[in-house]
């Protein structure tokens, strides 16, 4: 157990942002009075740590900036709570894959300078399990990269964790890219490429493995950036996804937000964003070259993760399975006793899902 509880963090994850990004996210936004102390402390720490960013920038330009990628990335897609974390952890057992770490999500500018000290401090402070589902937390474990990106530029969907009232605006601009400007998109491309190269350097892999739900709405851009990228798309029972997402967002947002939002408004946003994300992915998935996309139900993966993992490697023609099979099996055996959350669907939940997400129930053939 870390020194600090997740729900009682005195700062939010913007402590690891560079100064320009912090100001870009918060400029012109109203910070609610009850969060002013957290905002000011986060701002103070961010300002101090930002002074170290030029040291990393210098090392990056010298060592990594012009280095070509050996392979286009592998992207694990799907709405939040669709099983992407489990699949990510399984595939990251393969050491040829590089990934964004939990430490990197918070301190992406302190990777190539100062990492040993700051990582040790973070490990000492942070809790050892996610509060919503008891999944293990540790500084070097794989983590989705959107939090890291949100500390490197103001143009990410995860701004909503800090300013949840703008969730739908951030969705249209930075998740589906429907309303993103050309200049913002150019910055996204540059920063994401930079993040990937640092991940490869940090974990020693040769191919970047991404687990990032917001990328589900960015397929068009990702294929443009990485024409031979491989994609794993996860489907999961929408009733479960709704219950789990509502619980996850409601709990996770508490130590991060700088303005209040009602549970009813947050729930409405979840319903809306799921719909937008689903249809954006369906509209753009045809852009992925044949045999570069596999779509699976998480329930099938969970039922026989070993066989499904092998099948995904074979279908996408990914290297490294035989070399990694022992490590993958060891991880899966360790997880056999894991107790996941169980959901009993309330009548209201069933009604909301059937009213708003009927397309997913129909297209994926899910029932209660």
Coordinates of C-alpha atoms in Angstrom, one line a residue:
X1 CA 0.0 0.0 0.0
X2 CA 1.4 3.4 -1.0
X3 CA 1.6 6.3 1.4
X4 CA -1.3 8.1 -0.4
X5 CA -4.8 6.9 -1.1
X6 CA -5.9 7.6 -4.7
X7 CA -9.1 9.3 -3.5
X8 CA -7.1 11.7 -1.3
X9 CA -4.4 12.9 -3.6
X10 CA -3.4 16.5 -2.9
X11 CA -2.6 17.1 -6.6
X12 CA -3.8 15.7 -9.9
X13 CA -1.8 14.2 -12.7
X14 CA -1.1 17.6 -14.3
X15 CA 1.9 17.9 -12.0
X16 CA 3.8 16.1 -14.8
X17 CA 2.7 18.4 -17.6
X18 CA 5.0 20.9 -19.2
X19 CA 4.1 24.5 -18.4
X20 CA 2.7 25.3 -21.9
X21 CA 0.4 22.3 -21.8
X22 CA -0.8 23.1 -18.3
X23 CA -1.7 26.6 -19.3
X24 CA -3.2 25.4 -22.6
X25 CA -5.6 23.1 -20.7
X26 CA -6.6 25.4 -17.9
X27 CA -6.6 28.8 -19.7
X28 CA -10.0 30.4 -19.7
X29 CA -11.6 27.7 -17.6
X30 CA -13.3 28.3 -14.3
X31 CA -11.8 26.3 -11.4
X32 CA -14.4 25.6 -8.7
X33 CA -13.6 27.1 -5.3
X34 CA -13.4 23.8 -3.5
X35 CA -10.6 22.7 -5.8
X36 CA -8.5 25.9 -5.7
X37 CA -6.0 24.5 -3.2
X38 CA -5.4 21.3 -5.4
X39 CA -5.2 23.5 -8.5
X40 CA -2.6 25.8 -7.0
X41 CA -0.5 23.0 -5.6
X42 CA -0.6 21.1 -8.9
X43 CA 0.3 24.3 -10.7
X44 CA 3.2 25.0 -8.3
X45 CA 4.7 21.5 -8.7
X46 CA 4.2 21.6 -12.4
X47 CA 6.0 24.9 -12.7
X48 CA 9.0 23.5 -10.8
X49 CA 9.2 20.2 -12.7
X50 CA 8.8 22.0 -16.0
X51 CA 12.2 23.5 -15.5
X52 CA 13.7 20.0 -16.1
X53 CA 11.9 19.5 -19.5
X54 CA 14.7 21.1 -21.6
X55 CA 17.1 18.4 -20.3
X56 CA 15.0 15.6 -21.7
X57 CA 14.3 17.6 -24.9
X58 CA 18.1 17.9 -25.5
X59 CA 18.7 14.1 -24.9
X60 CA 15.7 13.3 -27.1
X61 CA 16.9 15.4 -30.0
X62 CA 20.4 13.9 -29.7
X63 CA 19.4 10.2 -29.4
X64 CA 15.9 9.6 -30.7
X65 CA 14.4 12.3 -32.8
X66 CA 15.7 11.1 -36.2
X67 CA 15.5 7.4 -35.4
X68 CA 13.1 5.5 -37.7
X69 CA 10.6 3.0 -36.3
X70 CA 11.3 -0.6 -37.1
X71 CA 7.7 -1.6 -37.1
X72 CA 4.4 0.2 -37.1
X73 CA 2.5 -0.1 -33.8
X74 CA -0.1 -2.6 -32.6
X75 CA -3.2 -0.8 -31.3
X76 CA -5.6 -2.4 -28.8
X77 CA -8.9 -0.6 -29.2
X78 CA -12.3 -0.7 -27.5
X79 CA -14.4 1.4 -25.2
X80 CA -13.3 1.8 -21.6
X81 CA -14.0 -1.3 -19.5
X82 CA -14.0 -3.6 -22.5
X83 CA -11.1 -5.7 -21.3
X84 CA -8.3 -3.7 -23.0
X85 CA -6.1 -3.6 -19.8
X86 CA -6.1 -7.4 -19.5
X87 CA -5.3 -7.9 -23.2
X88 CA -2.6 -5.2 -22.9
X89 CA -1.0 -7.0 -19.9
X90 CA -1.0 -10.3 -21.7
X91 CA 0.7 -9.1 -24.9
X92 CA 3.2 -7.0 -22.9
X93 CA 4.7 -10.2 -21.7
X94 CA 6.2 -10.4 -25.1
X95 CA 9.5 -8.4 -24.7
X96 CA 9.6 -7.4 -28.3
X97 CA 6.8 -5.0 -27.5
X98 CA 7.4 -1.6 -26.0
X99 CA 4.7 0.2 -24.0
X100 CA 4.0 3.3 -22.0
X101 CA 4.5 2.7 -18.3
X102 CA 2.4 4.0 -15.4
X103 CA 5.3 6.3 -14.4
X104 CA 5.4 7.7 -17.9
X105 CA 1.7 8.6 -17.8
X106 CA 2.4 11.1 -15.0
X107 CA 5.9 12.2 -15.8
X108 CA 6.5 11.9 -19.6
X109 CA 9.1 14.7 -19.5
X110 CA 11.1 13.0 -16.8
X111 CA 11.9 9.8 -18.7
X112 CA 15.4 10.4 -20.2
X113 CA 16.5 12.5 -17.2
X114 CA 15.8 12.0 -13.5
X115 CA 13.7 8.8 -13.9
X116 CA 15.3 6.7 -11.1
X117 CA 14.7 9.3 -8.5
X118 CA 11.2 10.4 -9.5
X119 CA 10.1 6.8 -10.1
X120 CA 11.2 5.7 -6.7
X121 CA 9.3 8.6 -5.1
X122 CA 6.2 7.8 -7.1
X123 CA 6.4 4.1 -6.2
X124 CA 6.6 5.1 -2.5
X125 CA 3.6 7.4 -2.7
X126 CA 1.1 5.6 -5.1
X127 CA -1.4 3.0 -4.1
X128 CA -0.7 -0.6 -5.3
X129 CA -4.1 -1.3 -6.7
X130 CA -6.6 0.5 -8.9
X131 CA -9.5 1.6 -6.7
X132 CA -12.2 0.6 -9.1
X133 CA -11.3 -3.0 -10.0
X134 CA -8.3 -4.1 -7.8
X135 CA -6.0 -4.4 -10.8
X136 CA -2.4 -4.1 -9.8
X137 CA -0.7 -0.7 -10.0
X138 CA 3.1 -0.3 -10.2
X139 CA 5.3 2.3 -11.8
X140 CA 6.7 0.0 -14.5
X141 CA 3.5 -1.8 -15.5
X142 CA 2.0 -1.1 -18.9
X143 CA -0.5 1.8 -19.0
X144 CA -2.6 3.5 -21.6
X145 CA -0.8 6.5 -23.1
X146 CA -3.6 9.1 -23.1
X147 CA -2.6 10.4 -19.7
X148 CA 1.0 10.8 -20.9
X149 CA -0.2 12.6 -24.0
X150 CA -2.4 14.9 -21.9
X151 CA 0.8 16.0 -20.0
X152 CA 2.6 16.7 -23.3
X153 CA 0.0 18.7 -25.2
X154 CA -3.4 20.4 -24.6
X155 CA -5.1 18.4 -27.4
X156 CA -6.2 15.2 -25.8
X157 CA -9.6 13.8 -24.7
X158 CA -8.4 13.2 -21.2
X159 CA -8.7 16.9 -20.5
X160 CA -12.2 15.9 -19.4
X161 CA -10.8 14.3 -16.2
X162 CA -9.9 17.8 -15.0
X163 CA -12.7 19.7 -16.6
X164 CA -15.6 17.2 -17.0
X165 CA -18.2 19.7 -18.0
X166 CA -16.4 20.0 -21.4
X167 CA -16.4 16.2 -22.0
X168 CA -18.5 16.3 -25.2
X169 CA -16.5 19.2 -26.6
X170 CA -13.2 17.3 -25.9
X171 CA -14.8 14.2 -27.5
X172 CA -15.6 16.0 -30.8
X173 CA -12.3 17.7 -31.0
X174 CA -9.7 15.3 -29.6
X175 CA -11.3 11.8 -29.5
X176 CA -13.1 11.5 -32.9
X177 CA -11.2 14.4 -34.4
X178 CA -14.4 15.7 -35.9
X179 CA -13.6 19.3 -35.0
X180 CA -9.9 19.3 -34.5
X181 CA -7.9 22.0 -36.4
X182 CA -5.1 21.2 -38.8
X183 CA -2.6 22.8 -36.4
X184 CA -3.8 20.7 -33.5
X185 CA -3.7 17.6 -35.5
X186 CA -0.1 18.3 -36.6
X187 CA 0.9 18.7 -32.9
X188 CA -0.8 15.4 -32.1
X189 CA 1.2 13.6 -34.7
X190 CA 4.5 15.1 -33.6
X191 CA 3.9 14.4 -29.9
X192 CA 2.6 10.9 -30.4
X193 CA 5.6 10.0 -32.5
X194 CA 7.8 11.4 -29.8
X195 CA 6.0 9.4 -27.1
X196 CA 6.4 6.2 -29.1
X197 CA 10.1 6.6 -29.5
X198 CA 10.7 7.3 -25.8
X199 CA 8.6 4.2 -25.0
X200 CA 10.8 2.1 -27.3
X201 CA 13.9 3.5 -25.7
X202 CA 12.6 3.1 -22.1
X203 CA 11.3 -0.5 -22.3
X204 CA 13.8 -1.8 -24.9
X205 CA 11.2 -3.2 -27.3
X206 CA 11.2 -3.0 -31.1
X207 CA 7.4 -2.5 -31.7
X208 CA 5.1 -0.2 -29.8
X209 CA 2.1 -1.8 -28.2
X210 CA -0.7 0.7 -27.5
X211 CA -3.7 0.3 -25.2
X212 CA -5.7 3.5 -25.4
X213 CA -9.5 3.6 -25.6
X214 CA -9.5 7.1 -27.2
X215 CA -7.6 5.7 -30.2
X216 CA -10.8 3.9 -31.1
X217 CA -12.1 7.1 -32.5
X218 CA -8.8 8.0 -34.3
X219 CA -8.5 5.0 -36.7
X220 CA -8.4 7.3 -39.8
X221 CA -5.5 9.3 -38.4
X222 CA -3.7 6.3 -37.1
X223 CA -3.8 4.5 -40.4
X224 CA -2.5 7.6 -42.1
X225 CA 0.4 7.9 -39.6
X226 CA 1.2 4.1 -39.6
X227 CA -0.1 2.4 -42.8
X228 CA 0.8 -1.1 -41.7
X229 CA -0.3 -0.8 -38.1
X230 CA -2.2 -3.8 -36.6
X231 CA -5.4 -3.4 -34.7
X232 CA -7.1 -5.5 -32.0
X233 CA -10.7 -4.4 -31.4
X234 CA -12.5 -5.6 -28.3
X235 CA -16.3 -5.8 -27.9
X236 CA -17.9 -6.5 -24.5
X237 CA -21.5 -6.8 -23.2
X238 CA -22.8 -3.2 -23.3
X239 CA -24.7 -3.7 -20.0
X240 CA -21.5 -4.6 -18.3
X241 CA -19.6 -1.8 -20.0
X242 CA -22.1 0.8 -18.9
X243 CA -22.2 -0.3 -15.3
X244 CA -18.4 -0.6 -15.1
X245 CA -17.7 2.7 -16.9
X246 CA -20.1 4.6 -14.7
X247 CA -18.4 3.2 -11.6
X248 CA -14.9 3.7 -13.0
X249 CA -15.4 7.3 -14.2
X250 CA -17.3 8.3 -11.0
X251 CA -14.5 7.1 -8.8
X252 CA -11.5 7.9 -10.9
X253 CA -12.6 11.5 -11.6
X254 CA -12.8 12.5 -7.9
X255 CA -9.1 13.2 -7.2
X256 CA -8.5 14.6 -10.7
X257 CA -11.3 17.1 -11.4
X258 CA -11.1 20.8 -10.9
X259 CA -14.8 21.5 -11.3
X260 CA -17.9 19.7 -10.1
X261 CA -20.2 17.6 -12.3
X262 CA -23.3 15.8 -11.2
X263 CA -23.6 12.0 -11.5
X264 CA -26.5 12.5 -13.8
X265 CA -24.5 14.7 -16.2
X266 CA -21.5 12.3 -16.1
X267 CA -23.8 9.4 -16.9
X268 CA -25.4 11.3 -19.8
X269 CA -21.9 12.0 -21.2
X270 CA -20.9 8.4 -21.0
X271 CA -24.0 7.4 -23.0
X272 CA -23.2 10.1 -25.6
X273 CA -19.5 9.4 -25.9
X274 CA -20.0 5.6 -26.3
X275 CA -22.3 6.3 -29.2
X276 CA -20.0 8.7 -30.9
X277 CA -17.0 6.4 -30.4
X278 CA -18.8 3.3 -31.7
X279 CA -20.0 5.0 -34.9
X280 CA -16.7 6.7 -35.6
X281 CA -14.9 3.4 -35.4
X282 CA -17.5 1.6 -37.6
X283 CA -17.3 4.4 -40.2
X284 CA -13.5 4.2 -40.4
X285 CA -12.5 0.6 -39.8
X286 CA -12.7 -0.1 -43.6
X287 CA -9.5 2.0 -43.9
X288 CA -7.5 -0.6 -42.1
X289 CA -5.8 -3.0 -44.6
X290 CA -7.1 -6.5 -44.8
X291 CA -5.6 -8.9 -42.2
X292 CA -4.4 -5.9 -40.1
X293 CA -7.6 -5.9 -38.0
X294 CA -9.1 -8.5 -35.7
X295 CA -12.3 -8.0 -33.8
X296 CA -13.0 -10.2 -30.8
X297 CA -15.5 -10.4 -27.9
X298 CA -13.8 -10.0 -24.6
X299 CA -15.9 -12.8 -23.2
X300 CA -14.3 -15.2 -25.7
X301 CA -10.8 -13.9 -24.9
X302 CA -11.5 -14.2 -21.2
X303 CA -12.8 -17.8 -21.5
X304 CA -9.6 -19.0 -23.2
X305 CA -7.0 -16.3 -23.2
X306 CA -4.2 -18.6 -24.0
X307 CA -5.7 -19.9 -27.3
X308 CA -7.1 -16.5 -28.2
X309 CA -3.7 -14.9 -27.8
X310 CA -2.1 -17.4 -30.1
X311 CA -4.9 -16.9 -32.6
X312 CA -4.4 -13.1 -32.6
X313 CA -0.7 -13.5 -33.2
X314 CA -1.3 -15.8 -36.1
X315 CA -4.1 -13.8 -37.7
X316 CA -2.2 -10.5 -37.5
X317 CA 1.1 -12.2 -38.4
X318 CA 2.9 -10.8 -35.3
X319 CA 6.3 -12.0 -34.4
X320 CA 7.4 -13.3 -31.1
X321 CA 4.7 -15.7 -29.9
X322 CA 6.9 -18.8 -29.5
X323 CA 9.6 -16.9 -27.6
X324 CA 7.0 -15.3 -25.3
X325 CA 4.6 -18.2 -24.8
X326 CA 6.1 -19.3 -21.5
X327 CA 5.9 -15.8 -20.0
X328 CA 2.3 -15.3 -21.3
X329 CA 1.2 -18.6 -19.8
X330 CA 2.9 -17.7 -16.5
X331 CA 1.0 -14.4 -16.4
X332 CA -2.3 -16.1 -17.2
X333 CA -1.8 -18.8 -14.5
X334 CA -1.1 -16.0 -12.0
X335 CA -4.4 -14.4 -12.9
X336 CA -6.6 -17.4 -12.5
X337 CA -7.5 -16.5 -8.9
X338 CA -8.3 -12.9 -9.7
X339 CA -11.7 -11.9 -8.6
X340 CA -13.3 -9.3 -10.9
X341 CA -16.2 -7.1 -10.1
X342 CA -19.6 -8.7 -10.6
X343 CA -22.5 -6.6 -11.9
X344 CA -26.2 -7.1 -11.3
X345 CA -28.0 -5.0 -13.8
X346 CA -30.6 -2.7 -12.4
X347 CA -33.8 -2.2 -14.3
X348 CA -32.8 1.4 -15.0
X349 CA -29.5 0.3 -16.4
X350 CA -31.1 -2.1 -18.8
X351 CA -33.5 0.6 -19.9
X352 CA -30.7 3.2 -20.5
X353 CA -28.6 0.7 -22.5
X354 CA -31.4 -0.5 -24.6
X355 CA -32.6 3.1 -25.3
X356 CA -29.1 4.5 -26.1
X357 CA -26.9 1.6 -27.2
X358 CA -29.4 -0.7 -29.0
X359 CA -27.1 -0.7 -32.1
X360 CA -24.3 -2.4 -30.1
X361 CA -26.7 -5.0 -28.6
X362 CA -28.0 -5.8 -32.1
X363 CA -24.7 -5.7 -34.1
X364 CA -22.8 -7.8 -31.5
X365 CA -25.7 -10.0 -30.5
X366 CA -25.6 -9.3 -26.8
X367 CA -28.4 -10.0 -24.3
X368 CA -28.8 -9.8 -20.6

